[in-house]
DNA sequence: TCTATATTTCGAAACATGTCGAATTGTTTA
DNA sequence: TAAACAATTCGACATGTTTCGAAATATAGA
């Protein structure tokens, strides 16, 4: 059994590309539960936000936000599900696990 | 003490940007010691390569390789030091540690 | 000093990205 | 059904990225 990651190179590159934009990284951090305004960091506490609530933290046009969310979703970093008028966003835990392994491959051997 | 990462958002975005290109990610993986040709994965075994040796794995022009190495270096992901005619490249362990914390912040609390 | 080897810098072309406003789609409530 | 709210799609523009070849720089050895 190999930990070899080279075959997945393009997929990991796409994941890092999704995190390479400050706005997208901020979105991902918010969903990761890091530094919710008014709280101390409760890391590992994944938090759901609807698109509109995310927008209140970001100072970008709704269309731009939508574009960034699509990129995060396409990369597998977040899941988006409609609930009534709103669309809820959440970290995809499986992809988070894969990225952790990428940087810390010995830890799961 | 807070694990808050928001102040470092732009820096992390720059790190992920450096890893967002398949060629750069392959360079970083080679230096990380993952999947050296002819070996099984010996992860955590950071490996040094000179620029020319990296180029033999990549099928890109030397000038392009040089550009990518500069990006990885600027992001703090690798260190480059000249040794005679050659320039040796190696993973910067501190930045690797910071990225690990980004995805696994509870682990060091 | 001259030559060979290793790497970088420069300039240009092709391509991708981030951003917005306007228009559109989906959903709930009056 | 009509209006209001939430989010997305589309088209356009400015900016940034990837790539190369040619030229320049750095080092070692004859």
CSV table of C-alpha atoms (C1' of nucleotides) in Angstrom, one decimal:
chain,number,residue,atom,x,y,z
A,1,UNK,CA,0.0,0.0,0.0
A,2,UNK,CA,1.4,3.3,-1.0
A,3,UNK,CA,0.7,6.8,0.1
A,4,UNK,CA,1.7,8.0,-3.3
A,5,UNK,CA,0.0,11.2,-4.1
A,6,UNK,CA,1.4,11.9,-7.6
A,7,UNK,CA,-1.6,10.4,-9.5
A,8,UNK,CA,-3.8,12.9,-7.6
A,9,UNK,CA,-1.6,15.8,-8.4
A,10,UNK,CA,-4.1,17.6,-10.5
A,11,UNK,CA,-6.9,17.2,-8.0
A,12,UNK,CA,-4.8,18.5,-5.2
A,13,UNK,CA,-3.6,21.4,-7.3
A,14,UNK,CA,-7.3,22.2,-7.9
A,15,UNK,CA,-8.0,22.1,-4.2
A,16,UNK,CA,-5.1,24.4,-3.4
A,17,UNK,CA,-6.2,26.7,-6.3
A,18,UNK,CA,-9.6,27.0,-4.7
A,19,UNK,CA,-7.9,28.1,-1.4
A,20,UNK,CA,-5.4,30.4,-3.2
A,21,UNK,CA,-7.8,33.4,-3.2
A,22,UNK,CA,-8.1,35.4,0.0
A,23,UNK,CA,-11.9,35.7,-0.3
A,24,UNK,CA,-12.3,32.0,-0.8
A,25,UNK,CA,-9.9,31.2,2.0
A,26,UNK,CA,-11.9,33.5,4.3
A,27,UNK,CA,-15.1,31.7,3.3
A,28,UNK,CA,-13.5,28.4,4.0
A,29,UNK,CA,-12.1,29.6,7.4
A,30,UNK,CA,-15.6,30.9,8.4
A,31,UNK,CA,-17.1,27.5,7.5
A,32,UNK,CA,-14.3,25.8,9.4
A,33,UNK,CA,-15.5,27.5,12.5
A,34,UNK,CA,-12.3,29.5,12.9
A,35,UNK,CA,-12.7,33.0,14.4
A,36,UNK,CA,-16.4,33.5,14.2
A,37,UNK,CA,-16.8,37.2,15.1
A,38,UNK,CA,-17.3,37.5,18.8
A,39,UNK,CA,-15.9,34.1,19.7
A,40,UNK,CA,-12.6,32.6,20.4
A,41,UNK,CA,-11.4,29.9,18.1
A,42,UNK,CA,-13.3,26.7,18.5
A,43,UNK,CA,-11.5,24.8,15.9
A,44,UNK,CA,-12.8,21.6,14.5
A,45,UNK,CA,-16.2,23.0,15.2
A,46,UNK,CA,-17.5,23.1,11.6
A,47,UNK,CA,-20.2,25.7,11.1
A,48,UNK,CA,-22.9,26.1,8.5
A,49,UNK,CA,-23.6,29.5,6.9
A,50,UNK,CA,-26.0,30.4,4.2
A,51,UNK,CA,-24.7,32.3,1.2
A,52,UNK,CA,-26.2,35.6,2.4
A,53,UNK,CA,-24.6,35.4,5.9
A,54,UNK,CA,-21.2,34.6,4.3
A,55,UNK,CA,-21.7,37.7,2.1
A,56,UNK,CA,-22.0,39.9,5.2
A,57,UNK,CA,-18.4,39.1,6.1
A,58,UNK,CA,-16.9,39.7,2.7
A,59,UNK,CA,-17.5,43.1,1.0
A,60,UNK,CA,-17.9,41.6,-2.5
A,61,UNK,CA,-20.8,41.6,-4.9
A,62,UNK,CA,-23.3,38.7,-4.5
A,63,UNK,CA,-22.4,37.5,-8.0
A,64,UNK,CA,-18.7,37.4,-7.1
A,65,UNK,CA,-19.5,35.5,-3.9
A,66,UNK,CA,-21.5,33.0,-5.9
A,67,UNK,CA,-18.7,32.5,-8.2
A,68,UNK,CA,-16.2,31.8,-5.4
A,69,UNK,CA,-18.6,29.4,-3.7
A,70,UNK,CA,-18.9,27.5,-6.9
A,71,UNK,CA,-15.1,27.2,-7.1
A,72,UNK,CA,-14.9,25.8,-3.6
A,73,UNK,CA,-17.7,23.4,-4.3
A,74,UNK,CA,-16.2,22.2,-7.6
A,75,UNK,CA,-12.9,21.6,-5.7
A,76,UNK,CA,-14.9,19.4,-3.3
A,77,UNK,CA,-14.0,21.7,-0.3
A,78,UNK,CA,-17.5,22.6,0.5
A,79,UNK,CA,-21.0,21.2,0.1
A,80,UNK,CA,-24.0,23.4,-0.8
A,81,UNK,CA,-27.6,22.4,-0.3
A,82,UNK,CA,-30.7,24.5,-0.8
A,83,UNK,CA,-33.0,24.9,2.2
A,84,UNK,CA,-36.0,26.9,1.1
A,85,UNK,CA,-34.9,30.3,-0.1
A,86,UNK,CA,-31.4,29.9,1.2
A,87,UNK,CA,-28.5,27.8,0.2
A,88,UNK,CA,-26.5,26.4,3.1
A,89,UNK,CA,-22.7,25.9,2.9
A,90,UNK,CA,-20.6,23.6,4.9
A,91,UNK,CA,-17.1,22.2,4.9
A,92,UNK,CA,-16.8,18.8,3.2
A,93,UNK,CA,-15.0,16.8,5.9
A,94,UNK,CA,-13.7,14.1,3.5
A,95,UNK,CA,-11.7,16.6,1.4
A,96,UNK,CA,-10.5,18.2,4.6
A,97,UNK,CA,-9.2,14.8,5.7
A,98,UNK,CA,-7.5,14.3,2.4
A,99,UNK,CA,-5.7,17.6,2.6
A,100,UNK,CA,-4.6,16.8,6.1
A,101,UNK,CA,-3.1,13.6,4.9
A,102,UNK,CA,-1.3,15.4,2.1
A,103,UNK,CA,0.7,17.5,4.5
A,104,UNK,CA,0.9,14.9,7.3
A,105,UNK,CA,1.0,11.5,5.5
A,106,UNK,CA,2.8,9.6,8.2
A,107,UNK,CA,0.1,10.3,10.7
A,108,UNK,CA,-2.3,7.8,9.2
A,109,UNK,CA,0.1,5.1,8.1
B,1,UNK,CA,-4.0,32.8,23.2
B,2,UNK,CA,-5.9,32.3,19.9
B,3,UNK,CA,-5.4,30.1,17.0
B,4,UNK,CA,-7.0,32.8,14.9
B,5,UNK,CA,-5.7,32.6,11.3
B,6,UNK,CA,-7.6,35.5,9.8
B,7,UNK,CA,-4.8,38.0,10.2
B,8,UNK,CA,-2.6,35.6,8.2
B,9,UNK,CA,-5.2,35.1,5.5
B,10,UNK,CA,-3.2,36.7,2.7
B,11,UNK,CA,-0.1,34.8,3.6
B,12,UNK,CA,-1.8,31.4,3.6
B,13,UNK,CA,-3.5,32.3,0.4
B,14,UNK,CA,-0.1,33.0,-1.1
B,15,UNK,CA,1.1,29.6,0.1
B,16,UNK,CA,-1.8,27.8,-1.4
B,17,UNK,CA,-1.4,29.8,-4.6
B,18,UNK,CA,2.1,28.5,-4.8
B,19,UNK,CA,0.8,24.9,-4.5
B,20,UNK,CA,-2.1,25.5,-6.9
B,21,UNK,CA,0.0,24.8,-10.1
B,22,UNK,CA,0.5,21.1,-11.0
B,23,UNK,CA,4.1,21.6,-11.8
B,24,UNK,CA,4.8,23.5,-8.6
B,25,UNK,CA,2.9,20.9,-6.6
B,26,UNK,CA,5.0,18.1,-8.2
B,27,UNK,CA,8.2,20.0,-7.4
B,28,UNK,CA,7.0,20.3,-3.8
B,29,UNK,CA,6.1,16.6,-3.6
B,30,UNK,CA,9.5,15.6,-4.9
B,31,UNK,CA,11.2,17.7,-2.3
B,32,UNK,CA,8.8,16.3,0.3
B,33,UNK,CA,10.3,12.9,-0.4
B,34,UNK,CA,7.0,11.5,-1.7
B,35,UNK,CA,7.3,8.9,-4.5
B,36,UNK,CA,10.8,9.3,-5.6
B,37,UNK,CA,11.0,7.2,-8.7
B,38,UNK,CA,11.9,3.6,-7.9
B,39,UNK,CA,11.1,3.9,-4.2
B,40,UNK,CA,8.0,3.4,-2.1
B,41,UNK,CA,6.8,6.4,-0.2
B,42,UNK,CA,9.1,7.4,2.6
B,43,UNK,CA,7.1,10.3,3.8
B,44,UNK,CA,8.5,12.8,6.2
B,45,UNK,CA,11.9,12.1,4.5
B,46,UNK,CA,12.6,15.5,3.1
B,47,UNK,CA,14.9,15.3,0.1
B,48,UNK,CA,17.2,17.8,-1.5
B,49,UNK,CA,17.3,18.2,-5.3
B,50,UNK,CA,19.2,20.7,-7.4
B,51,UNK,CA,17.3,22.6,-10.0
B,52,UNK,CA,18.6,20.5,-12.9
B,53,UNK,CA,17.5,17.2,-11.3
B,54,UNK,CA,14.1,18.6,-10.6
B,55,UNK,CA,13.9,19.6,-14.3
B,56,UNK,CA,14.5,16.0,-15.3
B,57,UNK,CA,11.1,15.1,-13.8
B,58,UNK,CA,9.1,17.9,-15.3
B,59,UNK,CA,9.1,18.3,-19.1
B,60,UNK,CA,9.1,22.1,-18.9
B,61,UNK,CA,11.7,24.7,-20.1
B,62,UNK,CA,14.5,25.6,-17.6
B,63,UNK,CA,13.3,29.2,-17.6
B,64,UNK,CA,9.8,28.0,-16.6
B,65,UNK,CA,11.2,25.8,-13.9
B,66,UNK,CA,13.2,28.7,-12.5
B,67,UNK,CA,10.0,30.8,-12.5
B,68,UNK,CA,8.1,28.2,-10.5
B,69,UNK,CA,10.9,27.7,-8.0
B,70,UNK,CA,10.9,31.4,-7.4
B,71,UNK,CA,7.2,31.3,-6.6
B,72,UNK,CA,7.7,28.4,-4.2
B,73,UNK,CA,10.6,30.2,-2.6
B,74,UNK,CA,8.7,33.5,-2.4
B,75,UNK,CA,5.8,31.7,-0.6
B,76,UNK,CA,8.3,30.4,1.9
B,77,UNK,CA,7.6,26.8,0.9
B,78,UNK,CA,11.2,26.0,-0.2
B,79,UNK,CA,14.7,27.2,0.5
B,80,UNK,CA,17.2,27.6,-2.3
B,81,UNK,CA,21.0,27.8,-1.7
B,82,UNK,CA,23.7,27.9,-4.3
B,83,UNK,CA,26.4,25.2,-3.9
B,84,UNK,CA,28.9,25.7,-6.6
B,85,UNK,CA,27.4,25.6,-10.1
B,86,UNK,CA,24.2,24.2,-8.7
B,87,UNK,CA,21.3,25.6,-6.7
B,88,UNK,CA,20.0,23.1,-4.1
B,89,UNK,CA,16.3,23.2,-3.2
B,90,UNK,CA,14.7,21.8,-0.1
B,91,UNK,CA,11.3,22.0,1.7
B,92,UNK,CA,11.1,24.8,4.4
B,93,UNK,CA,10.0,22.8,7.4
B,94,UNK,CA,8.6,25.8,9.3
B,95,UNK,CA,6.2,26.7,6.6
B,96,UNK,CA,5.2,23.0,6.3
B,97,UNK,CA,4.5,23.1,10.0
B,98,UNK,CA,2.3,26.2,9.6
B,99,UNK,CA,0.3,24.7,6.9
B,100,UNK,CA,-0.2,21.5,8.9
B,101,UNK,CA,-1.6,23.7,11.7
B,102,UNK,CA,-3.9,25.5,9.3
B,103,UNK,CA,-5.7,22.3,8.5
B,104,UNK,CA,-5.3,20.6,11.9
B,105,UNK,CA,-5.3,23.4,14.4
B,106,UNK,CA,-6.6,21.4,17.4
B,107,UNK,CA,-3.6,19.1,17.2
B,108,UNK,CA,-1.2,21.7,18.7
B,109,UNK,CA,-3.5,23.3,21.2
C,1,DT,C1',41.4,33.7,-19.7
C,2,DC,C1',38.4,30.9,-22.3
C,3,DT,C1',35.0,27.3,-22.2
C,4,DA,C1',31.4,24.5,-20.5
C,5,DT,C1',27.7,23.9,-17.3
C,6,DA,C1',23.9,25.6,-14.4
C,7,DT,C1',20.5,28.8,-13.6
C,8,DT,C1',18.1,33.2,-14.0
C,9,DT,C1',16.2,37.3,-16.2
C,10,DC,C1',13.7,39.4,-19.9
C,11,DG,C1',10.1,40.1,-23.3
C,12,DA,C1',6.1,38.5,-25.6
C,13,DA,C1',2.1,35.6,-26.6
C,14,DA,C1',-1.7,32.8,-25.1
C,15,DC,C1',-4.7,31.8,-21.6
C,16,DA,C1',-7.0,32.1,-17.0
C,17,DT,C1',-9.0,34.7,-13.1
C,18,DG,C1',-11.6,38.3,-10.2
C,19,DT,C1',-14.7,41.5,-10.4
C,20,DC,C1',-19.0,43.9,-11.3
C,21,DG,C1',-23.9,45.1,-12.9
C,22,DA,C1',-27.9,43.4,-15.3
C,23,DA,C1',-30.8,39.9,-16.1
C,24,DT,C1',-32.5,35.3,-14.7
C,25,DT,C1',-34.0,31.4,-11.8
C,26,DG,C1',-35.8,29.3,-7.6
C,27,DT,C1',-38.6,29.7,-3.4
C,28,DT,C1',-41.8,31.6,0.0
C,29,DT,C1',-45.5,34.5,1.4
C,30,DA,C1',-49.3,37.9,0.6
D,1,DT,C1',-51.0,34.9,-9.2
D,2,DA,C1',-48.1,38.6,-7.9
D,3,DA,C1',-44.5,40.4,-5.1
D,4,DA,C1',-40.4,39.9,-2.3
D,5,DC,C1',-36.3,37.6,-1.1
D,6,DA,C1',-32.1,34.6,-2.1
D,7,DA,C1',-28.9,33.1,-5.1
D,8,DT,C1',-27.1,32.2,-9.8
D,9,DT,C1',-25.9,33.0,-14.7
D,10,DC,C1',-24.2,35.9,-18.2
D,11,DG,C1',-21.3,39.2,-20.6
D,12,DA,C1',-17.6,42.3,-20.3
D,13,DC,C1',-13.4,44.3,-18.8
D,14,DA,C1',-9.0,44.6,-16.3
D,15,DT,C1',-5.5,42.0,-14.4
D,16,DG,C1',-2.6,38.0,-13.5
D,17,DT,C1',-0.5,33.5,-14.9
D,18,DT,C1',2.0,30.1,-17.6
D,19,DT,C1',4.9,29.3,-21.0
D,20,DC,C1',8.7,29.7,-24.1
D,21,DG,C1',13.1,31.2,-26.5
D,22,DA,C1',16.9,34.3,-26.4
D,23,DA,C1',20.1,36.7,-23.8
D,24,DA,C1',22.4,37.3,-19.4
D,25,DT,C1',24.7,35.9,-15.1
D,26,DA,C1',27.3,32.7,-12.0
D,27,DT,C1',30.6,29.1,-11.1
D,28,DA,C1',34.1,25.7,-12.0
D,29,DG,C1',37.6,23.7,-14.6
D,30,DA,C1',41.1,23.4,-18.6
